[in-house]
Amino acid sequence: MNRLKTTFLGIEFENPIVTSSGCFGFGLEYKDYYDPNELGGIVVKGITLEPRDGNYGTRIAETPGGMLNCVGLENPGVDYFENVILKDLKKNNIKVPIIVNINGKTIEEYVELAKKVETMEDVDIIELNISCPNVKDGGMAFGANPDVAGATTKAVREVTSKPLVVKLSPNVTDIAHIAKIVEANGADGISMINTLLGMAIDIKKRKPVLGNTFGGFSGPAVKPVALRMIYQVKKAVNIPIIGMGGISSPEDAIEFMMAGASMVSLGTGLFTNPILPLEVKEGMRKFCEENELENICEIVGAVHK
């Protein structure tokens, strides 16, 4: 009996563990450590319509309890993803569900990108990243403006039949309010949290460490914030959540599920411990056995009951 088997948005996952976009490459980069099919699913690195070089200068900086990054969505573009990367995944016998994270500078770009991904049979779920800067809104992230978050979700929903998960930014006043809006506009699920906005300074040079000045803060230090937000969103919406934000152990992952996440996503923890997904999977299995659970899904939202 597989106590970790999970059904999410109508799709069967052998376990509820996926990777966070940008932290696992396109699915094959970690294959020297273990078979990627050990995962529940793979969320690939974010893709855009055109290839991007990403940001210049220093892109990653370590911090106490985590890291800052301003990679800037470096990727080869959607056409290369479809014609090369997806074929490589198939050639390497990757059988787990594939979730594609899409990013745009305008709503129109999101729509065009979603249309392209819609035609890809090997893509199971679209993850809509609304933490991107909206060039038509002065650079404010799509997800920071409730009306724009709703409009973006609605526009993408109208051009794809694939399950749509919206990735929420924590850099807002009321994340539950944003969650309700994207749910009302067609989101099938939510993934959260994306990185918190942070900064580091080189005191010798008297300059920011990162080439982009600000970066996304992730790692163990953000876990209490992520848990709180998942708890709040679970109370506010009726759609399932993929939870992430500082998961570094099986116990962390179990906490996220108890707070309301149906699936968990591992990101920054992979950089210090590449085999973290295997450890989390084994820890979840033991937890089920020790607590006489038939399935790990029994703990989802447990603290709300």
mmCIF file of C-alpha atoms in Angstrom:
data_model
loop_
_atom_site.group_PDB
_atom_site.id
_atom_site.type_symbol
_atom_site.label_atom_id
_atom_site.label_comp_id
_atom_site.label_asym_id
_atom_site.label_seq_id
_atom_site.Cartn_x
_atom_site.Cartn_y
_atom_site.Cartn_z
ATOM 1 C CA MET A 1 0.000 0.000 0.000
ATOM 2 C CA ASN A 2 1.333 3.411 -0.994
ATOM 3 C CA ARG A 3 0.405 5.664 1.916
ATOM 4 C CA LEU A 4 1.758 8.720 0.082
ATOM 5 C CA LYS A 5 -0.280 8.501 -3.124
ATOM 6 C CA THR A 6 -1.987 11.838 -3.694
ATOM 7 C CA THR A 7 -4.589 13.077 -6.144
ATOM 8 C CA PHE A 8 -4.174 16.764 -6.897
ATOM 9 C CA LEU A 9 -6.472 18.546 -9.372
ATOM 10 C CA GLY A 10 -7.501 15.192 -10.793
ATOM 11 C CA ILE A 11 -3.923 14.055 -11.400
ATOM 12 C CA GLU A 12 -2.343 11.132 -9.538
ATOM 13 C CA PHE A 13 0.987 11.733 -7.805
ATOM 14 C CA GLU A 14 2.896 8.855 -6.193
ATOM 15 C CA ASN A 15 3.704 11.196 -3.314
ATOM 16 C CA PRO A 16 2.909 14.837 -2.450
ATOM 17 C CA ILE A 17 6.465 16.120 -2.989
ATOM 18 C CA VAL A 18 7.315 18.408 -5.904
ATOM 19 C CA THR A 19 10.182 20.782 -6.630
ATOM 20 C CA SER A 20 10.037 24.571 -6.502
ATOM 21 C CA SER A 21 10.452 26.398 -9.794
ATOM 22 C CA GLY A 22 14.008 27.585 -10.300
ATOM 23 C CA CYS A 23 15.494 25.176 -7.769
ATOM 24 C CA PHE A 24 15.549 21.920 -9.752
ATOM 25 C CA GLY A 25 16.411 23.086 -13.238
ATOM 26 C CA PHE A 26 14.287 21.403 -15.891
ATOM 27 C CA GLY A 27 14.139 18.002 -14.215
ATOM 28 C CA LEU A 28 17.336 16.187 -15.159
ATOM 29 C CA GLU A 29 19.970 18.257 -13.354
ATOM 30 C CA TYR A 30 19.721 16.143 -10.189
ATOM 31 C CA LYS A 31 19.621 12.737 -11.876
ATOM 32 C CA ASP A 32 23.162 11.888 -10.675
ATOM 33 C CA TYR A 33 21.794 11.984 -7.118
ATOM 34 C CA TYR A 34 18.629 9.941 -7.680
ATOM 35 C CA ASP A 35 15.989 9.081 -10.228
ATOM 36 C CA PRO A 36 13.689 12.136 -10.616
ATOM 37 C CA ASN A 37 10.801 9.668 -10.764
ATOM 38 C CA GLU A 38 11.241 9.326 -6.991
ATOM 39 C CA LEU A 39 9.522 12.707 -6.757
ATOM 40 C CA GLY A 40 5.793 13.206 -6.845
ATOM 41 C CA GLY A 41 6.195 15.700 -9.687
ATOM 42 C CA ILE A 42 8.576 18.244 -11.181
ATOM 43 C CA VAL A 43 7.955 21.982 -11.374
ATOM 44 C CA VAL A 44 10.376 23.169 -14.036
ATOM 45 C CA LYS A 45 12.359 26.389 -14.078
ATOM 46 C CA GLY A 46 10.204 29.369 -15.052
ATOM 47 C CA ILE A 47 9.786 29.929 -18.780
ATOM 48 C CA THR A 48 9.044 33.042 -20.818
ATOM 49 C CA LEU A 49 8.042 33.680 -24.433
ATOM 50 C CA GLU A 50 11.546 34.689 -25.500
ATOM 51 C CA PRO A 51 14.916 33.493 -24.173
ATOM 52 C CA ARG A 52 16.223 35.561 -21.243
ATOM 53 C CA ASP A 53 19.789 36.073 -20.013
ATOM 54 C CA GLY A 54 18.658 37.022 -16.533
ATOM 55 C CA ASN A 55 20.173 39.719 -14.345
ATOM 56 C CA TYR A 56 23.776 40.907 -14.467
ATOM 57 C CA GLY A 57 26.167 40.959 -11.548
ATOM 58 C CA THR A 58 25.994 38.825 -8.424
ATOM 59 C CA ARG A 59 22.810 36.757 -8.439
ATOM 60 C CA ILE A 60 22.987 34.749 -5.213
ATOM 61 C CA ALA A 61 24.010 35.671 -1.677
ATOM 62 C CA GLU A 62 23.950 33.538 1.463
ATOM 63 C CA THR A 63 22.234 34.928 4.528
ATOM 64 C CA PRO A 64 21.738 33.560 8.053
ATOM 65 C CA GLY A 65 19.033 30.927 7.686
ATOM 66 C CA GLY A 66 18.647 31.221 3.940
ATOM 67 C CA MET A 67 19.667 32.868 0.723
ATOM 68 C CA LEU A 68 18.896 35.788 -1.566
ATOM 69 C CA ASN A 69 18.618 35.411 -5.307
ATOM 70 C CA CYS A 70 18.007 37.705 -8.267
ATOM 71 C CA VAL A 71 18.587 35.287 -11.125
ATOM 72 C CA GLY A 72 16.044 37.136 -13.238
ATOM 73 C CA LEU A 73 14.242 34.219 -14.920
ATOM 74 C CA GLU A 74 17.164 33.162 -17.099
ATOM 75 C CA ASN A 75 15.746 30.528 -19.473
ATOM 76 C CA PRO A 76 15.946 29.427 -23.106
ATOM 77 C CA GLY A 77 12.371 30.412 -23.979
ATOM 78 C CA VAL A 78 9.191 28.430 -24.509
ATOM 79 C CA ASP A 79 10.003 27.148 -27.998
ATOM 80 C CA TYR A 80 13.293 25.605 -26.859
ATOM 81 C CA PHE A 81 11.507 24.160 -23.853
ATOM 82 C CA GLU A 82 8.950 22.470 -26.090
ATOM 83 C CA ASN A 83 11.299 21.284 -28.824
ATOM 84 C CA VAL A 84 14.303 20.232 -26.755
ATOM 85 C CA ILE A 85 13.702 20.014 -23.010
ATOM 86 C CA LEU A 86 10.353 18.201 -23.065
ATOM 87 C CA LYS A 87 11.796 15.697 -25.536
ATOM 88 C CA ASP A 88 14.827 15.170 -23.274
ATOM 89 C CA LEU A 89 12.541 14.463 -20.330
ATOM 90 C CA LYS A 90 10.666 11.885 -22.385
ATOM 91 C CA LYS A 91 13.903 10.350 -23.695
ATOM 92 C CA ASN A 92 15.123 9.969 -20.096
ATOM 93 C CA ASN A 93 11.919 8.176 -19.138
ATOM 94 C CA ILE A 94 10.611 10.860 -16.780
ATOM 95 C CA LYS A 95 7.112 9.670 -15.928
ATOM 96 C CA VAL A 96 6.072 11.954 -13.065
ATOM 97 C CA PRO A 97 3.659 14.848 -13.717
ATOM 98 C CA ILE A 98 5.287 17.967 -15.147
ATOM 99 C CA ILE A 99 4.237 21.410 -13.933
ATOM 100 C CA VAL A 100 5.336 24.390 -16.036
ATOM 101 C CA ASN A 101 5.857 27.778 -14.400
ATOM 102 C CA ILE A 102 5.001 30.629 -16.803
ATOM 103 C CA ASN A 103 6.064 34.281 -16.566
ATOM 104 C CA GLY A 104 5.249 37.439 -18.506
ATOM 105 C CA LYS A 105 5.780 41.192 -18.577
ATOM 106 C CA THR A 106 2.183 41.876 -19.631
ATOM 107 C CA ILE A 107 -1.118 40.028 -19.440
ATOM 108 C CA GLU A 108 -0.897 39.567 -23.200
ATOM 109 C CA GLU A 109 2.432 37.748 -22.806
ATOM 110 C CA TYR A 110 0.955 35.421 -20.184
ATOM 111 C CA VAL A 111 -1.935 34.627 -22.505
ATOM 112 C CA GLU A 112 0.305 33.907 -25.496
ATOM 113 C CA LEU A 113 2.552 31.709 -23.362
ATOM 114 C CA ALA A 114 -0.394 29.814 -21.886
ATOM 115 C CA LYS A 115 -1.716 29.140 -25.385
ATOM 116 C CA LYS A 116 1.601 27.564 -26.345
ATOM 117 C CA VAL A 117 1.778 25.421 -23.205
ATOM 118 C CA GLU A 118 -1.830 24.333 -23.751
ATOM 119 C CA THR A 119 -0.729 22.403 -26.842
ATOM 120 C CA MET A 120 2.002 20.467 -24.984
ATOM 121 C CA GLU A 121 0.631 17.014 -24.175
ATOM 122 C CA ASP A 122 3.434 16.217 -21.739
ATOM 123 C CA VAL A 123 2.663 19.200 -19.508
ATOM 124 C CA ASP A 124 0.146 18.329 -16.791
ATOM 125 C CA ILE A 125 -0.333 21.592 -14.891
ATOM 126 C CA ILE A 126 0.375 25.281 -15.503
ATOM 127 C CA GLU A 127 1.775 27.298 -12.606
ATOM 128 C CA LEU A 128 1.033 30.977 -13.158
ATOM 129 C CA ASN A 129 3.733 33.094 -11.523
ATOM 130 C CA ILE A 130 2.139 36.457 -10.715
ATOM 131 C CA SER A 131 5.183 37.716 -8.817
ATOM 132 C CA CYS A 132 6.626 39.116 -12.076
ATOM 133 C CA PRO A 133 6.919 42.897 -12.588
ATOM 134 C CA ASN A 134 4.095 44.289 -14.730
ATOM 135 C CA VAL A 135 5.640 46.707 -17.229
ATOM 136 C CA LYS A 136 2.266 48.367 -17.796
ATOM 137 C CA ASP A 137 1.831 49.021 -14.079
ATOM 138 C CA GLY A 138 5.110 50.765 -13.331
ATOM 139 C CA GLY A 139 6.940 47.553 -12.460
ATOM 140 C CA MET A 140 4.603 46.504 -9.642
ATOM 141 C CA ALA A 141 4.221 42.724 -9.461
ATOM 142 C CA PHE A 142 1.019 41.332 -10.986
ATOM 143 C CA GLY A 143 0.274 39.626 -7.693
ATOM 144 C CA ALA A 144 0.613 42.803 -5.615
ATOM 145 C CA ASN A 145 -2.450 44.405 -7.206
ATOM 146 C CA PRO A 146 -5.652 42.440 -6.468
ATOM 147 C CA ASP A 147 -7.414 43.632 -9.631
ATOM 148 C CA VAL A 148 -4.449 42.801 -11.872
ATOM 149 C CA ALA A 149 -3.972 39.419 -10.167
ATOM 150 C CA GLY A 150 -7.600 38.601 -10.895
ATOM 151 C CA ALA A 151 -7.461 39.871 -14.475
ATOM 152 C CA THR A 152 -4.289 37.891 -15.219
ATOM 153 C CA THR A 153 -5.754 34.696 -13.793
ATOM 154 C CA LYS A 154 -8.995 35.159 -15.724
ATOM 155 C CA ALA A 155 -7.195 35.858 -19.018
ATOM 156 C CA VAL A 156 -5.026 32.734 -18.707
ATOM 157 C CA ARG A 157 -7.955 30.606 -17.553
ATOM 158 C CA GLU A 158 -9.821 31.487 -20.751
ATOM 159 C CA VAL A 159 -7.110 30.078 -23.040
ATOM 160 C CA THR A 160 -6.188 26.819 -21.328
ATOM 161 C CA SER A 161 -8.020 23.695 -20.251
ATOM 162 C CA LYS A 162 -5.070 22.464 -18.197
ATOM 163 C CA PRO A 163 -5.278 22.683 -14.394
ATOM 164 C CA LEU A 164 -4.190 26.184 -13.387
ATOM 165 C CA VAL A 165 -2.238 26.824 -10.176
ATOM 166 C CA VAL A 166 -1.518 30.455 -9.298
ATOM 167 C CA LYS A 167 1.721 31.151 -7.424
ATOM 168 C CA LEU A 168 1.208 33.904 -4.876
ATOM 169 C CA SER A 169 3.677 36.506 -3.684
ATOM 170 C CA PRO A 170 4.036 37.016 0.087
ATOM 171 C CA ASN A 171 4.946 40.662 -0.510
ATOM 172 C CA VAL A 172 1.365 41.856 -0.039
ATOM 173 C CA THR A 173 -0.734 43.210 2.805
ATOM 174 C CA ASP A 174 -3.387 40.469 2.762
ATOM 175 C CA ILE A 175 -2.464 37.267 0.906
ATOM 176 C CA ALA A 176 -5.804 35.614 1.732
ATOM 177 C CA HIS A 177 -7.601 38.422 -0.104
ATOM 178 C CA ILE A 178 -5.464 37.836 -3.220
ATOM 179 C CA ALA A 179 -6.097 34.086 -2.929
ATOM 180 C CA LYS A 180 -9.863 34.600 -2.910
ATOM 181 C CA ILE A 181 -9.637 36.824 -5.973
ATOM 182 C CA VAL A 182 -7.623 34.353 -8.066
ATOM 183 C CA GLU A 183 -9.981 31.569 -6.971
ATOM 184 C CA ALA A 184 -12.967 33.623 -8.144
ATOM 185 C CA ASN A 185 -11.244 34.188 -11.489
ATOM 186 C CA GLY A 186 -10.627 30.560 -12.325
ATOM 187 C CA ALA A 187 -7.599 29.287 -10.399
ATOM 188 C CA ASP A 188 -7.828 25.552 -9.689
ATOM 189 C CA GLY A 189 -5.136 25.675 -7.038
ATOM 190 C CA ILE A 190 -2.609 27.937 -5.324
ATOM 191 C CA SER A 191 1.126 27.571 -4.745
ATOM 192 C CA MET A 192 2.731 29.591 -1.992
ATOM 193 C CA ILE A 193 4.791 31.252 -0.859
ATOM 194 C CA ASN A 194 7.086 32.765 -3.420
ATOM 195 C CA THR A 195 10.182 34.503 -2.048
ATOM 196 C CA LEU A 196 10.124 37.485 0.284
ATOM 197 C CA LEU A 197 11.839 40.652 -0.925
ATOM 198 C CA GLY A 198 15.223 41.136 0.731
ATOM 199 C CA MET A 199 18.625 42.795 0.479
ATOM 200 C CA ALA A 200 22.257 42.389 1.560
ATOM 201 C CA ILE A 201 25.029 45.009 1.735
ATOM 202 C CA ASP A 202 28.785 44.618 1.327
ATOM 203 C CA ILE A 203 30.085 46.893 4.101
ATOM 204 C CA LYS A 204 33.596 47.053 2.608
ATOM 205 C CA LYS A 205 32.385 48.220 -0.796
ATOM 206 C CA ARG A 206 29.427 50.109 0.675
ATOM 207 C CA LYS A 207 27.260 48.659 -2.061
ATOM 208 C CA PRO A 208 24.445 46.131 -2.349
ATOM 209 C CA VAL A 209 25.737 42.566 -2.706
ATOM 210 C CA LEU A 210 23.248 41.656 -5.425
ATOM 211 C CA GLY A 211 23.583 43.092 -8.904
ATOM 212 C CA ASN A 212 19.850 43.822 -8.874
ATOM 213 C CA THR A 213 20.022 45.430 -5.362
ATOM 214 C CA PHE A 214 17.002 43.458 -4.129
ATOM 215 C CA GLY A 215 16.420 39.729 -4.317
ATOM 216 C CA GLY A 216 14.082 36.962 -3.301
ATOM 217 C CA PHE A 217 14.711 35.705 0.242
ATOM 218 C CA SER A 218 14.146 31.984 0.813
ATOM 219 C CA GLY A 219 15.271 29.193 3.104
ATOM 220 C CA PRO A 220 14.563 27.974 6.661
ATOM 221 C CA ALA A 221 14.164 31.502 8.069
ATOM 222 C CA VAL A 222 10.991 32.132 6.045
ATOM 223 C CA LYS A 223 9.217 28.982 7.233
ATOM 224 C CA PRO A 224 7.142 30.581 10.041
ATOM 225 C CA VAL A 225 5.886 33.246 7.634
ATOM 226 C CA ALA A 226 5.021 30.661 4.990
ATOM 227 C CA LEU A 227 3.172 28.476 7.500
ATOM 228 C CA ARG A 228 1.154 31.427 8.751
ATOM 229 C CA MET A 229 0.154 32.445 5.248
ATOM 230 C CA ILE A 230 -0.818 28.916 4.213
ATOM 231 C CA TYR A 231 -2.952 28.640 7.341
ATOM 232 C CA GLN A 232 -4.700 31.922 6.480
ATOM 233 C CA VAL A 233 -5.267 31.024 2.833
ATOM 234 C CA LYS A 234 -6.586 27.550 3.693
ATOM 235 C CA LYS A 235 -9.283 29.217 5.788
ATOM 236 C CA ALA A 236 -10.144 31.628 2.956
ATOM 237 C CA VAL A 237 -10.424 29.415 -0.149
ATOM 238 C CA ASN A 238 -11.819 26.070 -1.243
ATOM 239 C CA ILE A 239 -9.097 25.171 -3.737
ATOM 240 C CA PRO A 240 -6.000 23.092 -2.843
ATOM 241 C CA ILE A 241 -2.581 24.505 -1.993
ATOM 242 C CA ILE A 242 0.978 23.538 -2.880
ATOM 243 C CA GLY A 243 2.946 24.748 0.138
ATOM 244 C CA MET A 244 6.551 25.900 0.156
ATOM 245 C CA GLY A 245 8.889 28.202 2.031
ATOM 246 C CA GLY A 246 11.819 26.903 4.063
ATOM 247 C CA ILE A 247 11.055 23.180 4.132
ATOM 248 C CA SER A 248 14.243 21.434 5.263
ATOM 249 C CA SER A 249 13.020 18.223 6.893
ATOM 250 C CA PRO A 250 10.151 15.705 6.920
ATOM 251 C CA GLU A 251 8.786 17.423 10.017
ATOM 252 C CA ASP A 252 8.660 20.758 8.191
ATOM 253 C CA ALA A 253 6.739 19.191 5.313
ATOM 254 C CA ILE A 254 4.247 17.599 7.694
ATOM 255 C CA GLU A 255 3.681 20.968 9.376
ATOM 256 C CA PHE A 256 2.902 22.520 5.998
ATOM 257 C CA MET A 257 0.330 19.837 5.249
ATOM 258 C CA MET A 258 -1.256 20.249 8.676
ATOM 259 C CA ALA A 259 -1.481 24.012 8.018
ATOM 260 C CA GLY A 260 -3.447 23.290 4.846
ATOM 261 C CA ALA A 261 -1.141 22.295 1.987
ATOM 262 C CA SER A 262 -2.202 19.276 -0.084
ATOM 263 C CA MET A 263 1.257 19.075 -1.674
ATOM 264 C CA VAL A 264 4.661 20.371 -0.597
ATOM 265 C CA SER A 265 7.355 21.920 -2.745
ATOM 266 C CA LEU A 266 11.063 21.779 -1.943
ATOM 267 C CA GLY A 267 13.354 24.556 -3.126
ATOM 268 C CA THR A 268 16.263 26.190 -1.323
ATOM 269 C CA GLY A 269 16.719 23.104 0.859
ATOM 270 C CA LEU A 270 17.921 21.228 -2.240
ATOM 271 C CA PHE A 271 20.997 23.454 -2.487
ATOM 272 C CA THR A 272 22.395 22.279 0.837
ATOM 273 C CA ASN A 273 20.880 18.785 0.738
ATOM 274 C CA PRO A 274 20.211 17.454 -2.769
ATOM 275 C CA ILE A 275 18.609 14.261 -1.452
ATOM 276 C CA LEU A 276 16.112 16.164 0.726
ATOM 277 C CA PRO A 277 13.093 14.859 -1.273
ATOM 278 C CA LEU A 278 14.067 11.261 -0.478
ATOM 279 C CA GLU A 279 14.421 12.096 3.219
ATOM 280 C CA VAL A 280 11.061 13.883 3.277
ATOM 281 C CA LYS A 281 9.382 10.988 1.493
ATOM 282 C CA GLU A 282 10.776 8.431 3.922
ATOM 283 C CA GLY A 283 9.868 10.633 6.899
ATOM 284 C CA MET A 284 6.288 10.974 5.659
ATOM 285 C CA ARG A 285 6.021 7.215 5.174
ATOM 286 C CA LYS A 286 7.238 6.555 8.727
ATOM 287 C CA PHE A 287 4.882 9.201 10.111
ATOM 288 C CA CYS A 288 1.944 7.435 8.463
ATOM 289 C CA GLU A 289 2.988 4.068 9.867
ATOM 290 C CA GLU A 290 3.634 5.370 13.376
ATOM 291 C CA ASN A 291 0.313 7.243 13.459
ATOM 292 C CA GLU A 292 -1.700 4.469 11.777
ATOM 293 C CA LEU A 293 -2.687 6.650 8.837
ATOM 294 C CA GLU A 294 -3.847 4.971 5.653
ATOM 295 C CA ASN A 295 -2.760 7.998 3.653
ATOM 296 C CA ILE A 296 -0.736 11.152 4.284
ATOM 297 C CA CYS A 297 -3.642 13.226 2.926
ATOM 298 C CA GLU A 298 -5.477 12.590 6.193
ATOM 299 C CA ILE A 299 -3.357 15.274 7.865
ATOM 300 C CA VAL A 300 -4.112 18.053 5.334
ATOM 301 C CA GLY A 301 -5.533 21.007 7.278
ATOM 302 C CA ALA A 302 -5.413 19.053 10.535
ATOM 303 C CA VAL A 303 -4.868 22.160 12.657
ATOM 304 C CA HIS A 304 -8.110 23.638 11.324
ATOM 305 C CA LYS A 305 -10.233 20.765 12.615
#
